[in-house]
Amino acid sequence: MKKVKFLSTVIFASLLIASCSNNDDAPEPVNEEEVITTLTVTLAPNGGGTSITLQTRDLDGDGPNAPDVTVSGNLEAGVTYNGTIVLQNETVSPAENITEEVEEESIEHQFFYTPGAGLDVTTAYSNFDTDGNPLGTEFTVTAGAASSGTLTFTLRHEPTKPNTGLGDAGGETDIAATFSVTIQ
């Protein structure tokens, strides 16, 4: 009888330990969304010349104040510009460079560039994720004929890759900024 009680206890304890093991699929760690207060686009003309800076700063996030949006100058018709994007979180001091995190998680991010009606520009990606799909923190913009309109930069988190553009990319928008641009 003592052997039966002992074996029953051992079996029960074994089942209890097995059911509490760590062999189960562990939950994915939570990857908190990046806080992005500032997006700065620098457009440097191929062959030299004055760079153009497009910037949006929204230090109060979803607060009552509108973002401060600036464009430092006009694009020149027929010129190709090498573009770079820098993302920052300026709610901390010193400001945190979010671009580094986006590039480290390149498979999970993609920038899209959307010219508005009337603006004669073409864009092309210059950097890619580890699978060869566009990332877009580096790109080119070629200014066509004299025109004006908007140029929107959109960062998507966990888009479908490959995609044919923003329309079928899915994912969530981390930041979108629209700039009024003139080509002269």
XYZ file of N, CA, C and O in Angstrom:
736
model
N 0.819 -1.175 0.000
C 0.000 0.000 0.000
C 0.877 1.259 0.000
O 0.540 2.231 -0.634
N 1.999 1.205 0.773
C 2.894 2.342 0.806
C 3.515 2.585 -0.566
O 3.718 3.720 -0.961
N 3.812 1.486 -1.298
C 4.387 1.633 -2.619
C 3.391 2.297 -3.568
O 3.777 3.126 -4.389
N 2.129 1.975 -3.480
C 1.105 2.552 -4.351
C 0.985 4.046 -4.082
O 0.923 4.862 -5.002
N 0.953 4.427 -2.774
C 0.867 5.853 -2.430
C 2.114 6.592 -2.921
O 2.028 7.697 -3.447
N 3.275 5.971 -2.728
C 4.523 6.602 -3.153
C 4.540 6.786 -4.675
O 4.874 7.855 -5.174
N 4.194 5.714 -5.437
C 4.165 5.795 -6.895
C 3.133 6.808 -7.368
O 3.377 7.570 -8.307
N 1.990 6.871 -6.719
C 0.949 7.844 -7.080
C 1.461 9.263 -6.882
O 1.234 10.148 -7.715
N 2.165 9.489 -5.786
C 2.705 10.817 -5.506
C 3.763 11.192 -6.534
O 3.799 12.320 -7.021
N 4.647 10.240 -6.878
C 5.692 10.500 -7.867
C 5.073 10.807 -9.230
O 5.484 11.749 -9.923
N 4.081 10.041 -9.636
C 3.429 10.257 -10.934
C 2.730 11.619 -10.951
O 2.850 12.389 -11.910
N 2.021 11.940 -9.884
C 1.324 13.223 -9.800
C 2.320 14.379 -9.861
O 2.125 15.350 -10.584
N 3.416 14.272 -9.129
C 4.436 15.315 -9.119
C 5.072 15.458 -10.506
O 5.329 16.572 -10.980
N 5.318 14.344 -11.182
C 5.907 14.382 -12.522
C 4.979 15.077 -13.503
O 5.419 15.892 -14.325
N 3.693 14.763 -13.425
C 2.716 15.412 -14.303
C 2.649 16.912 -14.022
O 2.572 17.733 -14.930
N 2.691 17.272 -12.754
C 2.635 18.675 -12.374
C 3.857 19.427 -12.896
O 3.743 20.508 -13.479
N 5.026 18.866 -12.743
C 6.254 19.504 -13.218
C 6.252 19.597 -14.737
O 6.606 20.623 -15.311
N 5.817 18.558 -15.430
C 5.794 18.554 -16.887
C 4.827 19.601 -17.414
O 5.088 20.262 -18.417
N 3.707 19.787 -16.743
C 2.733 20.757 -17.220
C 3.212 22.184 -16.995
O 2.725 23.107 -17.623
N 4.173 22.387 -16.125
C 4.704 23.720 -15.844
C 6.037 23.966 -16.522
O 6.713 24.932 -16.211
N 6.430 23.128 -17.451
C 7.755 23.287 -18.056
C 7.799 24.518 -18.946
O 6.782 25.028 -19.394
N 8.992 24.962 -19.247
C 9.203 26.119 -20.101
C 9.357 25.729 -21.568
O 9.809 26.534 -22.363
N 8.975 24.530 -21.916
C 9.116 24.082 -23.294
C 8.027 24.642 -24.192
O 8.096 24.503 -25.400
N 7.007 25.232 -23.599
C 5.933 25.808 -24.406
C 6.506 26.953 -25.225
O 7.509 27.558 -24.888
N 5.818 27.259 -26.319
C 6.248 28.399 -27.120
C 6.176 29.650 -26.266
O 5.140 29.985 -25.717
N 7.288 30.308 -26.153
C 7.337 31.541 -25.354
C 6.651 32.658 -26.128
O 6.768 32.733 -27.354
N 5.944 33.528 -25.446
C 5.302 34.642 -26.160
C 6.355 35.569 -26.748
O 7.455 35.706 -26.218
N 6.003 36.172 -27.874
C 6.901 37.113 -28.518
C 7.130 38.303 -27.591
O 6.200 38.779 -26.947
N 8.349 38.779 -27.511
C 8.576 39.981 -26.700
C 7.859 41.171 -27.330
O 7.769 41.278 -28.555
N 7.349 42.051 -26.505
C 6.642 43.222 -26.994
C 7.653 44.223 -27.513
O 8.593 44.588 -26.822
N 7.473 44.631 -28.769
C 8.343 45.628 -29.376
C 7.566 46.937 -29.405
O 6.744 47.155 -30.280
N 7.824 47.787 -28.419
C 7.084 49.026 -28.326
C 7.366 49.898 -29.539
O 8.468 49.926 -30.060
N 6.330 50.626 -29.977
C 6.483 51.529 -31.098
C 7.487 52.621 -30.752
O 7.564 53.067 -29.617
N 8.228 53.025 -31.740
C 9.193 54.083 -31.566
C 8.457 55.411 -31.398
O 7.451 55.653 -32.041
N 8.969 56.285 -30.534
C 8.462 57.653 -30.440
C 9.272 58.467 -31.438
O 10.493 58.565 -31.339
N 8.584 59.023 -32.426
C 9.250 59.819 -33.453
C 8.669 61.225 -33.392
O 7.493 61.422 -33.691
N 9.487 62.175 -32.984
C 9.035 63.557 -32.919
C 9.500 64.368 -34.116
O 8.878 65.367 -34.470
N 10.596 63.930 -34.740
C 11.215 64.739 -35.798
C 11.629 63.854 -36.962
O 12.255 62.815 -36.773
N 11.247 64.290 -38.156
C 11.667 63.639 -39.395
C 12.389 64.703 -40.208
O 11.814 65.765 -40.480
N 13.646 64.416 -40.554
C 14.441 65.350 -41.355
C 14.884 64.648 -42.628
O 15.515 63.593 -42.569
N 14.527 65.245 -43.764
C 14.926 64.733 -45.075
C 15.952 65.711 -45.638
O 15.687 66.913 -45.723
N 17.124 65.200 -46.001
C 18.158 66.030 -46.621
C 18.314 65.579 -48.065
O 18.519 64.386 -48.324
N 18.206 66.542 -48.979
C 18.342 66.266 -50.410
C 19.585 66.994 -50.913
O 19.616 68.230 -50.986
N 20.623 66.228 -51.236
C 21.893 66.781 -51.711
C 21.992 66.592 -53.219
O 21.911 65.453 -53.700
N 22.162 67.681 -53.977
C 22.217 67.541 -55.432
C 23.446 66.751 -55.886
O 24.542 66.969 -55.366
N 23.226 65.835 -56.832
C 24.346 65.115 -57.441
C 25.285 66.133 -58.069
O 24.837 67.059 -58.728
N 26.575 65.972 -57.870
C 27.547 66.882 -58.462
C 27.797 68.123 -57.638
O 28.513 69.015 -58.073
N 27.176 68.233 -56.458
C 27.437 69.379 -55.586
C 26.369 70.447 -55.678
O 25.499 70.417 -56.538
N 26.449 71.371 -54.781
C 25.466 72.458 -54.724
C 24.829 72.510 -53.346
O 25.242 71.801 -52.421
N 23.820 73.336 -53.226
C 23.162 73.559 -51.944
C 22.139 72.466 -51.664
O 21.254 72.208 -52.488
N 22.246 71.861 -50.490
C 21.276 70.834 -50.072
C 19.970 71.483 -49.641
O 19.953 72.613 -49.149
N 18.897 70.752 -49.812
C 17.562 71.170 -49.393
C 17.176 70.303 -48.197
O 17.383 69.083 -48.211
N 16.608 70.927 -47.174
C 16.175 70.193 -45.981
C 14.672 70.329 -45.824
O 14.134 71.442 -45.858
N 14.021 69.189 -45.660
C 12.590 69.132 -45.349
C 12.498 68.581 -43.932
O 13.088 67.541 -43.642
N 11.756 69.270 -43.061
C 11.698 68.792 -41.676
C 10.319 69.019 -41.078
O 9.667 70.033 -41.332
N 9.904 68.034 -40.289
C 8.712 68.179 -39.469
C 9.092 67.833 -38.040
O 9.766 66.831 -37.805
N 8.684 68.697 -37.104
C 8.942 68.483 -35.669
C 7.615 68.607 -34.947
O 6.907 69.601 -35.102
N 7.316 67.605 -34.140
C 6.084 67.606 -33.353
C 6.434 67.165 -31.936
O 6.279 66.001 -31.579
N 6.922 68.110 -31.151
C 7.449 67.782 -29.830
C 6.367 67.422 -28.825
O 6.676 66.805 -27.801
N 5.095 67.764 -29.100
C 4.036 67.384 -28.159
C 3.222 66.195 -28.675
O 2.173 65.873 -28.134
N 3.728 65.514 -29.707
C 3.073 64.298 -30.212
C 1.635 64.561 -30.623
O 1.382 65.397 -31.484
N 0.701 63.872 -29.978
C -0.713 64.036 -30.298
C -1.328 65.216 -29.550
O -2.542 65.344 -29.468
N -0.478 66.061 -28.999
C -0.943 67.207 -28.232
C -1.628 68.249 -29.105
O -1.807 68.070 -30.310
N -1.953 69.386 -28.517
C -2.745 70.388 -29.221
C -1.977 71.172 -30.283
O -2.583 71.770 -31.168
N -0.640 71.174 -30.222
C 0.147 71.972 -31.159
C 0.395 71.216 -32.456
O 0.749 70.030 -32.447
N 0.231 71.915 -33.571
C 0.497 71.327 -34.888
C 2.005 71.170 -35.061
O 2.786 71.908 -34.456
N 2.434 70.220 -35.889
C 3.868 70.075 -36.145
C 4.426 71.325 -36.830
O 3.723 72.013 -37.564
N 5.699 71.581 -36.590
C 6.414 72.657 -37.265
C 7.029 72.041 -38.519
O 7.918 71.185 -38.426
N 6.542 72.460 -39.695
C 6.987 71.891 -40.973
C 7.746 72.966 -41.740
O 7.228 74.068 -41.951
N 8.989 72.630 -42.154
C 9.803 73.596 -42.894
C 10.413 72.947 -44.132
O 10.695 71.749 -44.157
N 10.617 73.775 -45.159
C 11.304 73.391 -46.392
C 12.316 74.504 -46.652
O 11.938 75.671 -46.776
N 13.609 74.165 -46.737
C 14.656 75.188 -46.791
C 14.849 75.843 -48.158
O 15.524 76.859 -48.253
N 14.281 75.276 -49.211
C 14.467 75.870 -50.537
C 13.754 75.072 -51.607
O 13.055 74.092 -51.325
N 13.946 75.494 -52.845
C 13.298 74.859 -53.991
C 14.256 73.884 -54.679
O 15.472 74.070 -54.643
N 13.684 72.894 -55.325
C 14.467 71.957 -56.131
C 14.708 72.575 -57.507
O 13.918 73.407 -57.978
N 15.786 72.160 -58.148
C 16.096 72.642 -59.493
C 15.682 71.601 -60.523
O 15.990 70.414 -60.370
N 14.994 72.059 -61.566
C 14.528 71.166 -62.629
C 15.703 70.428 -63.252
O 16.785 70.994 -63.463
N 15.516 69.147 -63.493
C 16.520 68.318 -64.147
C 17.628 67.816 -63.247
O 18.535 67.139 -63.717
N 17.577 68.115 -61.950
C 18.631 67.705 -61.032
C 18.190 66.461 -60.251
O 17.036 66.357 -59.839
N 19.129 65.539 -60.062
C 18.885 64.370 -59.218
C 19.521 64.631 -57.870
O 20.672 65.079 -57.785
N 18.751 64.359 -56.810
C 19.193 64.591 -55.435
C 19.341 63.259 -54.715
O 18.493 62.375 -54.860
N 20.418 63.120 -53.949
C 20.587 61.973 -53.057
C 19.913 62.325 -51.740
O 20.261 63.333 -51.123
N 18.964 61.491 -51.337
C 18.199 61.789 -50.137
C 18.535 60.869 -48.980
O 18.851 59.691 -49.177
N 18.495 61.431 -47.783
C 18.632 60.650 -46.558
C 17.542 61.099 -45.593
O 17.140 62.271 -45.594
N 17.106 60.167 -44.770
C 16.081 60.451 -43.774
C 16.656 60.157 -42.399
O 17.254 59.105 -42.175
N 16.459 61.101 -41.483
C 16.855 60.921 -40.091
C 15.608 61.094 -39.237
O 14.877 62.076 -39.375
N 15.374 60.109 -38.369
C 14.245 60.131 -37.431
C 14.798 60.310 -36.029
O 15.786 59.671 -35.669
N 14.145 61.163 -35.246
C 14.607 61.388 -33.882
C 13.439 61.403 -32.904
O 12.310 61.764 -33.265
N 13.757 61.030 -31.669
C 12.863 61.205 -30.532
C 13.471 62.313 -29.694
O 14.446 62.098 -28.980
N 12.898 63.512 -29.776
C 13.435 64.642 -29.041
C 12.718 64.870 -27.713
O 12.882 65.920 -27.112
N 11.961 63.867 -27.258
C 11.362 63.980 -25.928
C 12.356 63.585 -24.847
O 12.072 63.745 -23.665
N 13.511 63.037 -25.252
C 14.562 62.657 -24.313
C 15.806 63.486 -24.619
O 15.965 64.004 -25.720
N 16.668 63.607 -23.626
C 17.896 64.366 -23.811
C 19.083 63.495 -23.425
O 19.106 62.953 -22.323
N 20.038 63.290 -24.317
C 20.061 63.816 -25.675
C 19.030 63.106 -26.562
O 18.557 62.018 -26.240
N 18.711 63.743 -27.686
C 17.728 63.168 -28.611
C 18.173 61.779 -29.058
O 19.357 61.537 -29.284
N 17.210 60.878 -29.173
C 17.486 59.504 -29.591
C 17.355 59.399 -31.106
O 16.360 59.865 -31.680
N 18.355 58.783 -31.765
C 18.325 58.571 -33.208
C 17.534 57.293 -33.495
O 18.041 56.184 -33.311
N 16.313 57.445 -33.947
C 15.425 56.311 -34.233
C 15.788 55.655 -35.570
O 15.486 54.486 -35.800
N 16.482 56.390 -36.431
C 16.878 55.840 -37.736
C 17.686 54.562 -37.562
O 17.504 53.599 -38.318
N 18.566 54.540 -36.568
C 19.393 53.356 -36.325
C 18.525 52.137 -36.029
O 18.781 51.046 -36.544
N 17.493 52.303 -35.211
C 16.605 51.191 -34.886
C 15.823 50.734 -36.115
O 15.673 49.533 -36.359
N 15.354 51.683 -36.927
C 14.624 51.341 -38.150
C 15.524 50.549 -39.092
O 15.093 49.546 -39.674
N 16.782 50.956 -39.219
C 17.701 50.242 -40.112
C 18.075 48.873 -39.556
O 18.238 47.920 -40.318
N 18.206 48.749 -38.225
C 18.486 47.441 -37.626
C 17.309 46.485 -37.825
O 17.500 45.277 -37.967
N 16.103 47.020 -37.829
C 14.890 46.222 -38.024
C 14.362 46.440 -39.447
O 13.173 46.610 -39.670
N 15.269 46.428 -40.419
C 14.927 46.791 -41.799
C 13.832 45.926 -42.402
O 13.026 46.418 -43.198
N 13.778 44.651 -42.036
C 12.737 43.768 -42.579
C 11.354 44.218 -42.124
O 10.366 44.013 -42.815
N 11.290 44.879 -40.977
C 10.009 45.295 -40.393
C 9.611 46.721 -40.759
O 8.619 47.236 -40.235
N 10.375 47.410 -41.618
C 10.098 48.805 -41.952
C 10.264 49.062 -43.443
O 11.036 48.382 -44.110
N 9.550 50.087 -43.919
C 9.748 50.572 -45.280
C 9.207 51.993 -45.388
O 8.115 52.294 -44.913
N 10.007 52.872 -46.016
C 9.557 54.219 -46.337
C 8.912 54.211 -47.712
O 9.340 53.481 -48.606
N 7.907 55.062 -47.859
C 7.253 55.281 -49.144
C 7.284 56.768 -49.421
O 7.142 57.583 -48.512
N 7.466 57.140 -50.696
C 7.521 58.533 -51.120
C 6.375 58.738 -52.103
O 6.317 58.069 -53.133
N 5.481 59.676 -51.792
C 4.293 59.880 -52.610
C 4.219 61.328 -53.074
O 3.927 62.227 -52.280
N 4.474 61.568 -54.373
C 4.305 62.926 -54.882
C 2.822 63.218 -55.102
O 2.069 62.356 -55.563
N 2.420 64.437 -54.740
C 1.045 64.857 -54.972
C 0.849 65.274 -56.417
O 1.817 65.439 -57.181
N -0.416 65.455 -56.782
C -0.755 65.873 -58.141
C -0.027 67.163 -58.487
O 0.056 68.083 -57.676
N 0.535 67.198 -59.671
C 1.189 68.404 -60.156
C 2.683 68.460 -59.935
O 3.374 69.255 -60.584
N 3.231 67.681 -58.994
C 4.668 67.723 -58.727
C 5.374 66.711 -59.626
O 5.099 65.510 -59.558
N 6.293 67.196 -60.451
C 6.992 66.352 -61.423
C 8.299 65.822 -60.829
O 9.375 66.393 -61.052
N 8.206 64.749 -60.036
C 9.392 64.103 -59.473
C 9.281 62.602 -59.639
O 8.181 62.053 -59.718
N 10.432 61.961 -59.691
C 10.491 60.504 -59.606
C 11.424 60.159 -58.454
O 12.365 60.899 -58.164
N 11.148 59.038 -57.815
C 11.960 58.604 -56.677
C 12.434 57.181 -56.913
O 11.810 56.425 -57.659
N 13.530 56.832 -56.256
C 14.056 55.463 -56.327
C 14.739 55.134 -55.002
O 15.381 55.995 -54.393
N 14.590 53.901 -54.573
C 15.223 53.441 -53.333
C 16.721 53.268 -53.542
O 17.157 52.809 -54.591
N 17.496 53.587 -52.495
C 18.949 53.403 -52.542
C 19.450 52.417 -51.496
O 20.599 51.991 -51.562
N 18.606 52.076 -50.490
C 19.037 51.040 -49.540
C 17.901 50.053 -49.312
O 16.720 50.364 -49.511
N 18.315 48.830 -48.919
C 17.394 47.702 -48.912
C 17.561 46.900 -47.634
O 18.593 46.977 -46.962
N 16.540 46.087 -47.310
C 16.630 45.228 -46.127
C 17.468 43.992 -46.451
O 17.955 43.831 -47.582
N 17.641 43.124 -45.479
C 18.498 41.949 -45.650
C 17.928 40.933 -46.636
O 18.648 40.049 -47.078
N 16.646 41.071 -47.000
C 16.048 40.200 -48.010
C 16.055 40.826 -49.398
O 15.510 40.260 -50.342
N 16.636 42.020 -49.514
C 16.705 42.689 -50.811
C 15.494 43.532 -51.144
O 15.371 44.032 -52.265
N 14.580 43.724 -50.196
C 13.403 44.571 -50.408
C 13.721 45.997 -49.975
O 14.575 46.222 -49.114
N 13.018 46.991 -50.536
C 13.311 48.385 -50.204
C 13.138 48.695 -48.718
O 12.210 48.225 -48.072
N 14.062 49.510 -48.191
C 13.938 50.095 -46.855
C 13.610 51.571 -47.010
O 12.582 52.030 -46.555
N 14.510 52.332 -47.638
C 14.178 53.691 -48.023
C 14.647 54.814 -47.132
O 14.186 55.940 -47.304
N 15.560 54.567 -46.185
C 16.129 55.688 -45.440
C 17.151 56.429 -46.311
O 17.571 57.524 -45.959
N 17.505 55.830 -47.443
C 18.336 56.457 -48.466
C 17.624 56.268 -49.801
O 17.086 55.189 -50.075
N 17.634 57.312 -50.643
C 16.866 57.278 -51.885
C 17.364 58.381 -52.810
O 18.220 59.188 -52.430
N 16.827 58.416 -54.022
C 17.088 59.528 -54.932
C 15.759 60.155 -55.333
O 14.725 59.475 -55.396
N 15.814 61.452 -55.581
C 14.682 62.207 -56.122
C 15.199 62.918 -57.358
O 16.223 63.617 -57.294
N 14.520 62.726 -58.474
C 14.869 63.455 -59.691
C 13.767 64.468 -59.959
O 12.595 64.092 -60.108
N 14.152 65.736 -59.975
C 13.208 66.816 -60.230
C 13.011 66.959 -61.729
O 13.976 67.117 -62.478
N 11.769 66.886 -62.158
C 11.443 67.031 -63.580
C 11.263 68.501 -63.935
O 12.046 69.350 -63.519
N 10.207 68.793 -64.654
C 9.923 70.154 -65.106
C 9.465 71.034 -63.941
O 9.021 70.533 -62.900
N 9.558 72.342 -64.147
C 9.103 73.301 -63.137
C 7.648 72.990 -62.776
O 6.797 72.844 -63.654
N 7.422 72.848 -61.468
C 6.087 72.495 -60.982
C 6.058 72.683 -59.476
O 7.074 72.961 -58.847
N 4.892 72.507 -58.887
C 4.792 72.542 -57.431
C 3.697 71.591 -56.992
O 2.779 71.271 -57.752
N 3.831 71.144 -55.761
C 2.863 70.200 -55.196
C 3.398 69.683 -53.878
O 4.262 70.307 -53.258
N 2.915 68.537 -53.483
C 3.339 67.970 -52.202
C 4.158 66.704 -52.423
O 4.028 66.028 -53.442
N 4.997 66.423 -51.434
C 5.753 65.174 -51.398
C 5.600 64.622 -49.991
O 5.951 65.285 -49.019
N 5.026 63.412 -49.906
C 4.744 62.796 -48.610
C 5.690 61.640 -48.370
O 5.900 60.795 -49.255
N 6.249 61.583 -47.165
C 7.111 60.499 -46.719
C 6.350 59.718 -45.661
O 5.909 60.299 -44.666
N 6.203 58.405 -45.870
C 5.456 57.551 -44.950
C 6.322 56.371 -44.545
O 6.840 55.656 -45.402
N 6.473 56.165 -43.235
C 7.193 54.999 -42.712
C 6.161 53.999 -42.233
O 5.356 54.297 -41.357
N 6.201 52.798 -42.806
C 5.302 51.720 -42.390
C 6.066 50.698 -41.568
O 7.196 50.329 -41.885
N 5.423 50.252 -40.494
C 5.953 49.205 -39.619
C 5.264 47.906 -39.990
O 4.039 47.855 -40.093
N 6.051 46.868 -40.217
C 5.600 45.533 -40.605
C 4.733 45.538 -41.865
O 3.645 44.975 -41.894
N 5.249 46.182 -42.939
C 4.509 46.109 -44.200
C 4.677 44.741 -44.842
O 5.590 43.992 -44.503
N 3.807 44.448 -45.769
C 3.969 43.262 -46.601
C 5.111 43.566 -47.569
O 5.112 44.609 -48.222
N 6.066 42.677 -47.618
C 7.191 42.828 -48.546
C 7.356 41.550 -49.334
O 7.310 40.480 -48.737
N 7.560 41.600 -50.616
C 7.552 42.787 -51.453
C 6.126 43.324 -51.636
O 5.142 42.612 -51.396
N 6.036 44.579 -52.097
C 4.754 45.213 -52.380
C 4.923 46.075 -53.625
O 6.025 46.252 -54.113
N 3.813 46.606 -54.102
C 3.877 47.478 -55.278
C 3.754 48.944 -54.896
O 3.647 49.797 -55.760
N 3.741 49.217 -53.608
C 3.637 50.591 -53.139
C 2.819 50.671 -51.865
O 2.429 49.662 -51.274
N 2.531 51.874 -51.453
C 1.820 52.122 -50.209
C 0.422 51.495 -50.206
O -0.048 51.027 -49.173
N -0.201 51.423 -51.372
C -1.565 50.900 -51.482
C -1.724 49.456 -51.035
O -2.760 49.090 -50.470
N -0.743 48.618 -51.263
C -0.876 47.203 -50.875
C 0.166 46.785 -49.831
O 0.356 45.598 -49.584
N 0.815 47.765 -49.193
C 1.862 47.440 -48.229
C 1.312 46.966 -46.898
O 1.946 46.168 -46.214
N 0.144 47.450 -46.500
C -0.386 47.089 -45.184
C 0.514 47.634 -44.094
O 1.219 48.617 -44.280
N 0.494 46.992 -42.937
C 1.294 47.446 -41.807
C 0.676 48.661 -41.140
O -0.440 49.069 -41.459
N 1.425 49.224 -40.199
C 0.967 50.410 -39.476
C 1.889 51.573 -39.770
O 3.098 51.407 -39.896
N 1.311 52.764 -39.863
C 2.096 53.958 -40.130
C 2.778 54.422 -38.847
O 2.111 54.715 -37.861
N 4.118 54.472 -38.867
C 4.880 55.015 -37.743
C 4.903 56.535 -37.802
O 4.814 57.209 -36.785
N 5.068 57.079 -39.008
C 5.035 58.525 -39.211
C 4.737 58.795 -40.676
O 5.139 58.023 -41.554
N 4.004 59.872 -40.919
C 3.758 60.361 -42.278
C 3.889 61.879 -42.229
O 3.345 62.515 -41.317
N 4.633 62.438 -43.174
C 4.832 63.880 -43.225
C 4.712 64.355 -44.656
O 5.287 63.755 -45.569
N 3.966 65.440 -44.844
C 3.745 66.004 -46.164
C 4.393 67.378 -46.233
O 4.213 68.213 -45.346
N 5.155 67.601 -47.322
C 5.869 68.854 -47.521
C 5.410 69.498 -48.831
O 5.215 68.796 -49.830
N 5.281 70.820 -48.825
C 5.010 71.571 -50.052
C 6.338 71.815 -50.743
O 7.268 72.384 -50.147
N 6.443 71.369 -51.997
C 7.709 71.404 -52.724
C 7.504 72.143 -54.040
O 6.480 71.985 -54.711
N 8.504 72.956 -54.407
C 8.500 73.667 -55.673
C 9.746 73.283 -56.454
O 10.849 73.239 -55.907
N 9.550 73.032 -57.755
C 10.674 72.793 -58.684
C 10.737 74.023 -59.578
O 9.725 74.424 -60.171
N 11.923 74.618 -59.660
C 12.068 75.808 -60.531
C 13.112 75.602 -61.598
O 13.948 74.770 -61.522
